[in-house]
Amino acid sequence: MEPVKIAENVYWVGAVDYDIRDFHGYLTPHGSTYNAFLITDKEITLVDTVRHGFEEELLSRISKIVDPTKITRVVSNHAEMDHSGSLPGIMRAIGLEKPVYASSLGVKNLAGQFQGEGLNLQTVGKDMSLGSYSLQFIETRMIHWPDSMFSFIPELGLLFSQDGFGMHYASVERFDDQFEESFWRPLALNYFANILTPYTVQISKTLEAVKKSGLLEKIKIICPDHGFIWRKDPGKIVELYGELVTQRPKKKAVIAFDTMWHSTEFMARVLADHLGSLGVETKYLSLKNHHRSQVATEAYEAAAIIVGSPTINNQMFPSIADLLCYLKSLKLKNKIGAAFGSYGWSGEGAKLVQAELSAMGYALPGSEVRYQWVPKEKDLGPLKDLAKLIADEIGKAAVS
Ligand code: FEO
């Protein structure tokens, strides 16, 4: 396995996971990468490691540059297992006595995860000399975990940003300039929506602090722990994050639904037709063929999330409960919500969805629309009215 040179004495030595499709409940249709980096200065330093199972790939790439036992220290920017799962194995290979540096919470989390593995965990200070280069450390709590930090080589303007500015995409290419922006933007949005959405307030504060400190102008290369290395124009991905943290809604609606005998599906089609005819970009997402994380990605920039559920045994449909649980955990802001669904005799499904959307803080312009048994063309007035109400509210809330 070959390493990739990023700058003088700095190499990508990570692993490519072409096969992963379920990333803790998030669909990764293009796989992912676990990026790790080697700095061959006086202190030979490994920045982050890889998921458990990819130890040999990491060591193979390192071995093409130096004997892994020559590594003098490891810096762990983020303790989550996709970057630390191989840490015990890697430390056994390079020398268990070598220090693993992390933030104070990183030390705590790594100690909790790897009890009894004998790691020599050390808390980083503000910076560290590696010889010709140095590393500066910036705490970035909640991007993505409380332990997260960035490491910066000022002599190169090179930022190791762990989960920040990443994306899940497995490929042989390593750099942003090997792709068009129209290709990577949806991948970056998908990643942000499913990984970082709950933390937009913290991300916004971090971006502001980085801007104020003058660090932003010094950054020439960003090396995240997933996806591409940003060397052509790292400002583009920083700018995108600046937009995304605002959660400003677009003139867009997402209709996410499931169906038992096609009646709720028919209602979804009627809503989609009417919203479309009212000039609202509308995504029609059946949960029969869309994953919860695809809905979350489409919902991120949408003004309205309209959820349809039949009633089954006095409850909403299980797939809808799953979706709502997921969306609730993402804490999406500035959303208009609406519920609909068909039923046979008791009809709780749509009502429960409406109550849950309300509990999630979504603005509800109307009551849920329900049809008993099979909706008929002549009875669609309430559904068309709901579409109009939603379109009007989107018009007031959306930026475009
Ligand atoms: Fe890529 Fe939060 O781990």
PDB file of C-alpha atoms in Angstrom, residues 135-365:
ATOM      1  CA  LEU A 135       2.144  21.537  16.034  1.00  0.00           C
ATOM      2  CA  GLN A 136      -0.352  23.935  17.544  1.00  0.00           C
ATOM      3  CA  PHE A 137      -3.464  22.460  19.163  1.00  0.00           C
ATOM      4  CA  ILE A 138      -6.934  23.989  19.047  1.00  0.00           C
ATOM      5  CA  GLU A 139      -9.780  22.464  21.043  1.00  0.00           C
ATOM      6  CA  THR A 140     -12.864  21.992  18.848  1.00  0.00           C
ATOM      7  CA  ARG A 141     -15.359  20.423  21.234  1.00  0.00           C
ATOM      8  CA  MET A 142     -18.324  18.762  19.511  1.00  0.00           C
ATOM      9  CA  ILE A 143     -16.651  18.706  16.094  1.00  0.00           C
ATOM     10  CA  HIS A 144     -17.465  15.902  16.464  1.00  0.00           C
ATOM     11  CA  TRP A 145     -17.084  14.755  20.083  1.00  0.00           C
ATOM     12  CA  PRO A 146     -16.204  16.580  23.314  1.00  0.00           C
ATOM     13  CA  ASP A 147     -12.578  15.422  22.919  1.00  0.00           C
ATOM     14  CA  SER A 148     -12.088  16.727  19.368  1.00  0.00           C
ATOM     15  CA  MET A 149      -9.216  19.050  18.534  1.00  0.00           C
ATOM     16  CA  PHE A 150      -7.456  20.428  15.462  1.00  0.00           C
ATOM     17  CA  SER A 151      -3.678  20.302  15.033  1.00  0.00           C
ATOM     18  CA  PHE A 152      -1.950  22.940  12.924  1.00  0.00           C
ATOM     19  CA  ILE A 153       1.553  23.062  11.416  1.00  0.00           C
ATOM     20  CA  PRO A 154       2.143  26.834  11.122  1.00  0.00           C
ATOM     21  CA  GLU A 155       5.315  26.395   9.040  1.00  0.00           C
ATOM     22  CA  LEU A 156       3.203  24.759   6.298  1.00  0.00           C
ATOM     23  CA  GLY A 157      -0.202  26.318   6.936  1.00  0.00           C
ATOM     24  CA  LEU A 158      -1.454  22.753   7.243  1.00  0.00           C
ATOM     25  CA  LEU A 159      -4.472  21.934   9.405  1.00  0.00           C
ATOM     26  CA  PHE A 160      -5.374  18.431  10.592  1.00  0.00           C
ATOM     27  CA  SER A 161      -9.110  18.839  11.179  1.00  0.00           C
ATOM     28  CA  GLN A 162     -10.218  15.273  12.135  1.00  0.00           C
ATOM     29  CA  ASP A 163     -13.983  15.003  11.406  1.00  0.00           C
ATOM     30  CA  GLY A 164     -14.335  18.680  10.452  1.00  0.00           C
ATOM     31  CA  PHE A 165     -14.496  19.365   6.685  1.00  0.00           C
ATOM     32  CA  GLY A 166     -14.711  15.650   5.927  1.00  0.00           C
ATOM     33  CA  MET A 167     -16.912  13.464   3.753  1.00  0.00           C
ATOM     34  CA  HIS A 168     -17.503   9.773   3.302  1.00  0.00           C
ATOM     35  CA  TYR A 169     -16.098   8.847  -0.080  1.00  0.00           C
ATOM     36  CA  ALA A 170     -13.787   5.950  -0.840  1.00  0.00           C
ATOM     37  CA  SER A 171     -11.583   6.480  -3.867  1.00  0.00           C
ATOM     38  CA  VAL A 172      -8.039   6.266  -5.143  1.00  0.00           C
ATOM     39  CA  GLU A 173      -7.982  10.068  -5.443  1.00  0.00           C
ATOM     40  CA  ARG A 174      -6.867  11.976  -2.345  1.00  0.00           C
ATOM     41  CA  PHE A 175      -7.239  15.658  -3.247  1.00  0.00           C
ATOM     42  CA  ASP A 176     -10.040  18.148  -3.851  1.00  0.00           C
ATOM     43  CA  ASP A 177      -8.551  19.336  -7.155  1.00  0.00           C
ATOM     44  CA  GLN A 178      -9.246  15.888  -8.632  1.00  0.00           C
ATOM     45  CA  PHE A 179     -12.989  16.608  -8.468  1.00  0.00           C
ATOM     46  CA  GLU A 180     -15.423  19.322  -9.507  1.00  0.00           C
ATOM     47  CA  GLU A 181     -17.195  21.309  -6.793  1.00  0.00           C
ATOM     48  CA  SER A 182     -20.539  20.117  -8.207  1.00  0.00           C
ATOM     49  CA  PHE A 183     -19.387  16.594  -7.337  1.00  0.00           C
ATOM     50  CA  TRP A 184     -18.085  17.126  -3.808  1.00  0.00           C
ATOM     51  CA  ARG A 185     -20.645  19.647  -2.534  1.00  0.00           C
ATOM     52  CA  PRO A 186     -23.502  17.100  -2.158  1.00  0.00           C
ATOM     53  CA  LEU A 187     -21.094  14.709  -0.418  1.00  0.00           C
ATOM     54  CA  ALA A 188     -20.021  17.425   2.015  1.00  0.00           C
ATOM     55  CA  LEU A 189     -23.666  18.361   2.664  1.00  0.00           C
ATOM     56  CA  ASN A 190     -24.595  14.720   3.242  1.00  0.00           C
ATOM     57  CA  TYR A 191     -21.751  14.367   5.768  1.00  0.00           C
ATOM     58  CA  PHE A 192     -22.508  17.620   7.558  1.00  0.00           C
ATOM     59  CA  ALA A 193     -26.247  16.900   7.755  1.00  0.00           C
ATOM     60  CA  ASN A 194     -25.778  13.455   9.278  1.00  0.00           C
ATOM     61  CA  ILE A 195     -22.695  13.952  11.439  1.00  0.00           C
ATOM     62  CA  LEU A 196     -22.470  17.573  12.506  1.00  0.00           C
ATOM     63  CA  THR A 197     -26.008  19.018  12.483  1.00  0.00           C
ATOM     64  CA  PRO A 198     -26.612  18.747  16.249  1.00  0.00           C
ATOM     65  CA  TYR A 199     -23.526  20.879  16.867  1.00  0.00           C
ATOM     66  CA  THR A 200     -24.051  23.862  14.562  1.00  0.00           C
ATOM     67  CA  VAL A 201     -23.929  26.313  17.483  1.00  0.00           C
ATOM     68  CA  GLN A 202     -20.518  25.021  18.615  1.00  0.00           C
ATOM     69  CA  ILE A 203     -19.239  24.861  15.010  1.00  0.00           C
ATOM     70  CA  SER A 204     -20.346  28.417  14.414  1.00  0.00           C
ATOM     71  CA  LYS A 205     -18.467  29.573  17.534  1.00  0.00           C
ATOM     72  CA  THR A 206     -15.343  27.641  16.511  1.00  0.00           C
ATOM     73  CA  LEU A 207     -15.398  29.127  12.996  1.00  0.00           C
ATOM     74  CA  GLU A 208     -15.776  32.584  14.516  1.00  0.00           C
ATOM     75  CA  ALA A 209     -12.899  32.004  16.965  1.00  0.00           C
ATOM     76  CA  VAL A 210     -10.657  30.647  14.191  1.00  0.00           C
ATOM     77  CA  LYS A 211     -11.489  33.676  12.058  1.00  0.00           C
ATOM     78  CA  LYS A 212     -10.761  36.110  14.915  1.00  0.00           C
ATOM     79  CA  SER A 213      -7.456  34.436  15.789  1.00  0.00           C
ATOM     80  CA  GLY A 214      -6.178  35.039  12.250  1.00  0.00           C
ATOM     81  CA  LEU A 215      -5.667  31.310  11.738  1.00  0.00           C
ATOM     82  CA  LEU A 216      -8.053  31.146   8.793  1.00  0.00           C
ATOM     83  CA  GLU A 217      -5.828  33.259   6.529  1.00  0.00           C
ATOM     84  CA  LYS A 218      -2.839  31.068   7.370  1.00  0.00           C
ATOM     85  CA  ILE A 219      -4.474  27.801   6.286  1.00  0.00           C
ATOM     86  CA  LYS A 220      -3.144  26.496   2.957  1.00  0.00           C
ATOM     87  CA  ILE A 221      -4.052  22.815   3.277  1.00  0.00           C
ATOM     88  CA  ILE A 222      -6.789  21.093   5.292  1.00  0.00           C
ATOM     89  CA  CYS A 223      -6.377  17.401   6.051  1.00  0.00           C
ATOM     90  CA  PRO A 224      -9.606  15.916   7.458  1.00  0.00           C
ATOM     91  CA  ASP A 225      -9.890  12.364   8.766  1.00  0.00           C
ATOM     92  CA  HIS A 226     -12.433  11.424   6.064  1.00  0.00           C
ATOM     93  CA  GLY A 227     -12.481  12.118   2.347  1.00  0.00           C
ATOM     94  CA  PHE A 228     -10.402  14.592   0.358  1.00  0.00           C
ATOM     95  CA  ILE A 229      -7.453  16.697   1.386  1.00  0.00           C
ATOM     96  CA  TRP A 230      -8.263  20.328   0.587  1.00  0.00           C
ATOM     97  CA  ARG A 231      -5.196  21.795  -1.112  1.00  0.00           C
ATOM     98  CA  LYS A 232      -6.597  23.687  -4.101  1.00  0.00           C
ATOM     99  CA  ASP A 233      -8.944  26.020  -2.292  1.00  0.00           C
ATOM    100  CA  PRO A 234      -9.514  25.068   1.370  1.00  0.00           C
ATOM    101  CA  GLY A 235     -11.516  28.280   1.763  1.00  0.00           C
ATOM    102  CA  LYS A 236     -14.350  26.662  -0.254  1.00  0.00           C
ATOM    103  CA  ILE A 237     -15.147  24.017   2.338  1.00  0.00           C
ATOM    104  CA  VAL A 238     -14.768  26.522   5.200  1.00  0.00           C
ATOM    105  CA  GLU A 239     -17.163  28.826   3.341  1.00  0.00           C
ATOM    106  CA  LEU A 240     -19.657  25.976   2.883  1.00  0.00           C
ATOM    107  CA  TYR A 241     -19.568  25.260   6.626  1.00  0.00           C
ATOM    108  CA  GLY A 242     -20.159  28.973   7.251  1.00  0.00           C
ATOM    109  CA  GLU A 243     -23.358  28.675   5.158  1.00  0.00           C
ATOM    110  CA  LEU A 244     -24.500  25.371   6.600  1.00  0.00           C
ATOM    111  CA  VAL A 245     -24.263  26.372  10.259  1.00  0.00           C
ATOM    112  CA  THR A 246     -26.883  29.067   9.707  1.00  0.00           C
ATOM    113  CA  GLN A 247     -29.514  26.413   8.783  1.00  0.00           C
ATOM    114  CA  ARG A 248     -31.216  29.004   6.587  1.00  0.00           C
ATOM    115  CA  PRO A 249     -34.035  27.128   4.824  1.00  0.00           C
ATOM    116  CA  LYS A 250     -34.495  27.080   1.058  1.00  0.00           C
ATOM    117  CA  LYS A 251     -37.782  27.096  -0.833  1.00  0.00           C
ATOM    118  CA  LYS A 252     -37.915  23.357  -0.648  1.00  0.00           C
ATOM    119  CA  ALA A 253     -40.132  20.685   0.904  1.00  0.00           C
ATOM    120  CA  VAL A 254     -39.377  17.089   1.735  1.00  0.00           C
ATOM    121  CA  ILE A 255     -42.201  14.556   1.772  1.00  0.00           C
ATOM    122  CA  ALA A 256     -41.086  11.439   3.640  1.00  0.00           C
ATOM    123  CA  PHE A 257     -43.584   8.654   4.076  1.00  0.00           C
ATOM    124  CA  ASP A 258     -44.256   4.963   4.294  1.00  0.00           C
ATOM    125  CA  THR A 259     -47.350   3.128   3.188  1.00  0.00           C
ATOM    126  CA  MET A 260     -49.177  -0.142   3.799  1.00  0.00           C
ATOM    127  CA  TRP A 261     -51.722  -0.419   0.973  1.00  0.00           C
ATOM    128  CA  HIS A 262     -50.787   2.644  -1.149  1.00  0.00           C
ATOM    129  CA  SER A 263     -53.290   5.104   0.382  1.00  0.00           C
ATOM    130  CA  THR A 264     -50.663   7.151   2.272  1.00  0.00           C
ATOM    131  CA  GLU A 265     -48.526   6.901  -0.853  1.00  0.00           C
ATOM    132  CA  PHE A 266     -51.376   8.350  -2.914  1.00  0.00           C
ATOM    133  CA  MET A 267     -51.660  11.232  -0.436  1.00  0.00           C
ATOM    134  CA  ALA A 268     -47.911  11.862  -0.744  1.00  0.00           C
ATOM    135  CA  ARG A 269     -48.289  12.080  -4.530  1.00  0.00           C
ATOM    136  CA  VAL A 270     -51.126  14.569  -4.257  1.00  0.00           C
ATOM    137  CA  LEU A 271     -49.099  16.741  -1.861  1.00  0.00           C
ATOM    138  CA  ALA A 272     -46.030  16.550  -4.126  1.00  0.00           C
ATOM    139  CA  ASP A 273     -48.053  17.520  -7.213  1.00  0.00           C
ATOM    140  CA  HIS A 274     -49.620  20.499  -5.496  1.00  0.00           C
ATOM    141  CA  LEU A 275     -46.438  21.772  -3.876  1.00  0.00           C
ATOM    142  CA  GLY A 276     -44.699  21.446  -7.241  1.00  0.00           C
ATOM    143  CA  SER A 277     -47.463  23.381  -8.990  1.00  0.00           C
ATOM    144  CA  LEU A 278     -47.076  26.092  -6.344  1.00  0.00           C
ATOM    145  CA  GLY A 279     -43.401  26.479  -7.274  1.00  0.00           C
ATOM    146  CA  VAL A 280     -41.886  24.626  -4.321  1.00  0.00           C
ATOM    147  CA  GLU A 281     -38.933  22.325  -5.009  1.00  0.00           C
ATOM    148  CA  THR A 282     -40.274  19.069  -3.597  1.00  0.00           C
ATOM    149  CA  LYS A 283     -38.469  15.826  -2.774  1.00  0.00           C
ATOM    150  CA  TYR A 284     -40.706  12.747  -2.726  1.00  0.00           C
ATOM    151  CA  LEU A 285     -39.022  10.173  -0.500  1.00  0.00           C
ATOM    152  CA  SER A 286     -40.639   6.817   0.141  1.00  0.00           C
ATOM    153  CA  LEU A 287     -38.983   5.050   3.058  1.00  0.00           C
ATOM    154  CA  LYS A 288     -39.381   1.836   1.074  1.00  0.00           C
ATOM    155  CA  ASN A 289     -36.395   2.942  -0.973  1.00  0.00           C
ATOM    156  CA  HIS A 290     -34.792   5.822   0.917  1.00  0.00           C
ATOM    157  CA  HIS A 291     -32.646   5.556   4.020  1.00  0.00           C
ATOM    158  CA  ARG A 292     -33.214   7.803   7.031  1.00  0.00           C
ATOM    159  CA  SER A 293     -29.902   9.547   6.361  1.00  0.00           C
ATOM    160  CA  GLN A 294     -30.924  10.352   2.773  1.00  0.00           C
ATOM    161  CA  VAL A 295     -34.051  12.002   4.155  1.00  0.00           C
ATOM    162  CA  ALA A 296     -31.915  13.951   6.644  1.00  0.00           C
ATOM    163  CA  THR A 297     -29.641  15.180   3.851  1.00  0.00           C
ATOM    164  CA  GLU A 298     -32.577  16.386   1.745  1.00  0.00           C
ATOM    165  CA  ALA A 299     -34.259  17.844   4.839  1.00  0.00           C
ATOM    166  CA  TYR A 300     -31.209  19.843   5.906  1.00  0.00           C
ATOM    167  CA  GLU A 301     -31.733  22.712   3.488  1.00  0.00           C
ATOM    168  CA  ALA A 302     -35.519  22.312   3.198  1.00  0.00           C
ATOM    169  CA  ALA A 303     -37.985  24.693   4.808  1.00  0.00           C
ATOM    170  CA  ALA A 304     -40.672  22.020   5.291  1.00  0.00           C
ATOM    171  CA  ILE A 305     -40.606  18.386   6.353  1.00  0.00           C
ATOM    172  CA  ILE A 306     -43.917  16.650   5.654  1.00  0.00           C
ATOM    173  CA  VAL A 307     -44.255  13.187   7.108  1.00  0.00           C
ATOM    174  CA  GLY A 308     -46.831  10.586   6.131  1.00  0.00           C
ATOM    175  CA  SER A 309     -47.696   7.495   8.120  1.00  0.00           C
ATOM    176  CA  PRO A 310     -50.439   4.901   8.049  1.00  0.00           C
ATOM    177  CA  THR A 311     -51.759   3.603  11.369  1.00  0.00           C
ATOM    178  CA  ILE A 312     -50.743   0.139  12.480  1.00  0.00           C
ATOM    179  CA  ASN A 313     -51.992  -1.324  15.760  1.00  0.00           C
ATOM    180  CA  ASN A 314     -52.788   2.180  17.079  1.00  0.00           C
ATOM    181  CA  GLN A 315     -49.267   3.437  16.291  1.00  0.00           C
ATOM    182  CA  MET A 316     -47.408   5.221  13.541  1.00  0.00           C
ATOM    183  CA  PHE A 317     -45.590   2.950  11.081  1.00  0.00           C
ATOM    184  CA  PRO A 318     -42.285   1.608  12.569  1.00  0.00           C
ATOM    185  CA  SER A 319     -40.149   3.049   9.747  1.00  0.00           C
ATOM    186  CA  ILE A 320     -41.639   6.482  10.447  1.00  0.00           C
ATOM    187  CA  ALA A 321     -40.874   6.167  14.171  1.00  0.00           C
ATOM    188  CA  ASP A 322     -37.299   5.320  13.185  1.00  0.00           C
ATOM    189  CA  LEU A 323     -37.078   8.377  10.913  1.00  0.00           C
ATOM    190  CA  LEU A 324     -38.519  10.736  13.518  1.00  0.00           C
ATOM    191  CA  CYS A 325     -36.161   9.420  16.193  1.00  0.00           C
ATOM    192  CA  TYR A 326     -33.230  10.071  13.832  1.00  0.00           C
ATOM    193  CA  LEU A 327     -34.398  13.540  12.798  1.00  0.00           C
ATOM    194  CA  LYS A 328     -35.051  14.449  16.426  1.00  0.00           C
ATOM    195  CA  SER A 329     -31.472  13.532  17.342  1.00  0.00           C
ATOM    196  CA  LEU A 330     -30.181  15.893  14.634  1.00  0.00           C
ATOM    197  CA  LYS A 331     -31.994  18.870  16.233  1.00  0.00           C
ATOM    198  CA  LEU A 332     -32.778  20.510  12.892  1.00  0.00           C
ATOM    199  CA  LYS A 333     -33.697  24.176  13.203  1.00  0.00           C
ATOM    200  CA  ASN A 334     -36.063  26.496  11.299  1.00  0.00           C
ATOM    201  CA  LYS A 335     -38.396  23.785  10.038  1.00  0.00           C
ATOM    202  CA  ILE A 336     -42.047  23.782   9.137  1.00  0.00           C
ATOM    203  CA  GLY A 337     -43.704  20.429   9.803  1.00  0.00           C
ATOM    204  CA  ALA A 338     -46.859  18.673   8.663  1.00  0.00           C
ATOM    205  CA  ALA A 339     -48.323  15.192   9.011  1.00  0.00           C
ATOM    206  CA  PHE A 340     -50.679  13.074   6.953  1.00  0.00           C
ATOM    207  CA  GLY A 341     -51.764   9.479   6.604  1.00  0.00           C
ATOM    208  CA  SER A 342     -54.526   7.022   5.955  1.00  0.00           C
ATOM    209  CA  TYR A 343     -56.045   4.587   8.401  1.00  0.00           C
ATOM    210  CA  GLY A 344     -58.633   1.831   8.731  1.00  0.00           C
ATOM    211  CA  TRP A 345     -60.442   2.342  12.018  1.00  0.00           C
ATOM    212  CA  SER A 346     -58.492   4.006  14.871  1.00  0.00           C
ATOM    213  CA  GLY A 347     -56.268   6.530  12.981  1.00  0.00           C
ATOM    214  CA  GLU A 348     -53.573   7.430  15.548  1.00  0.00           C
ATOM    215  CA  GLY A 349     -50.632   7.349  13.053  1.00  0.00           C
ATOM    216  CA  ALA A 350     -50.768  10.851  11.581  1.00  0.00           C
ATOM    217  CA  LYS A 351     -51.807  12.347  14.932  1.00  0.00           C
ATOM    218  CA  LEU A 352     -48.767  10.844  16.640  1.00  0.00           C
ATOM    219  CA  VAL A 353     -46.508  12.145  13.857  1.00  0.00           C
ATOM    220  CA  GLN A 354     -47.975  15.631  14.233  1.00  0.00           C
ATOM    221  CA  ALA A 355     -47.385  15.541  18.008  1.00  0.00           C
ATOM    222  CA  GLU A 356     -43.805  14.394  17.518  1.00  0.00           C
ATOM    223  CA  LEU A 357     -43.056  17.126  14.956  1.00  0.00           C
ATOM    224  CA  SER A 358     -44.414  19.643  17.434  1.00  0.00           C
ATOM    225  CA  ALA A 359     -42.222  18.190  20.217  1.00  0.00           C
ATOM    226  CA  MET A 360     -39.244  18.590  17.855  1.00  0.00           C
ATOM    227  CA  GLY A 361     -39.910  22.330  17.700  1.00  0.00           C
ATOM    228  CA  TYR A 362     -41.136  22.442  14.096  1.00  0.00           C
ATOM    229  CA  ALA A 363     -43.705  25.126  13.240  1.00  0.00           C
ATOM    230  CA  LEU A 364     -46.986  23.428  12.291  1.00  0.00           C
ATOM    231  CA  PRO A 365     -49.127  25.587   9.998  1.00  0.00           C
TER     232      PRO A 365
END
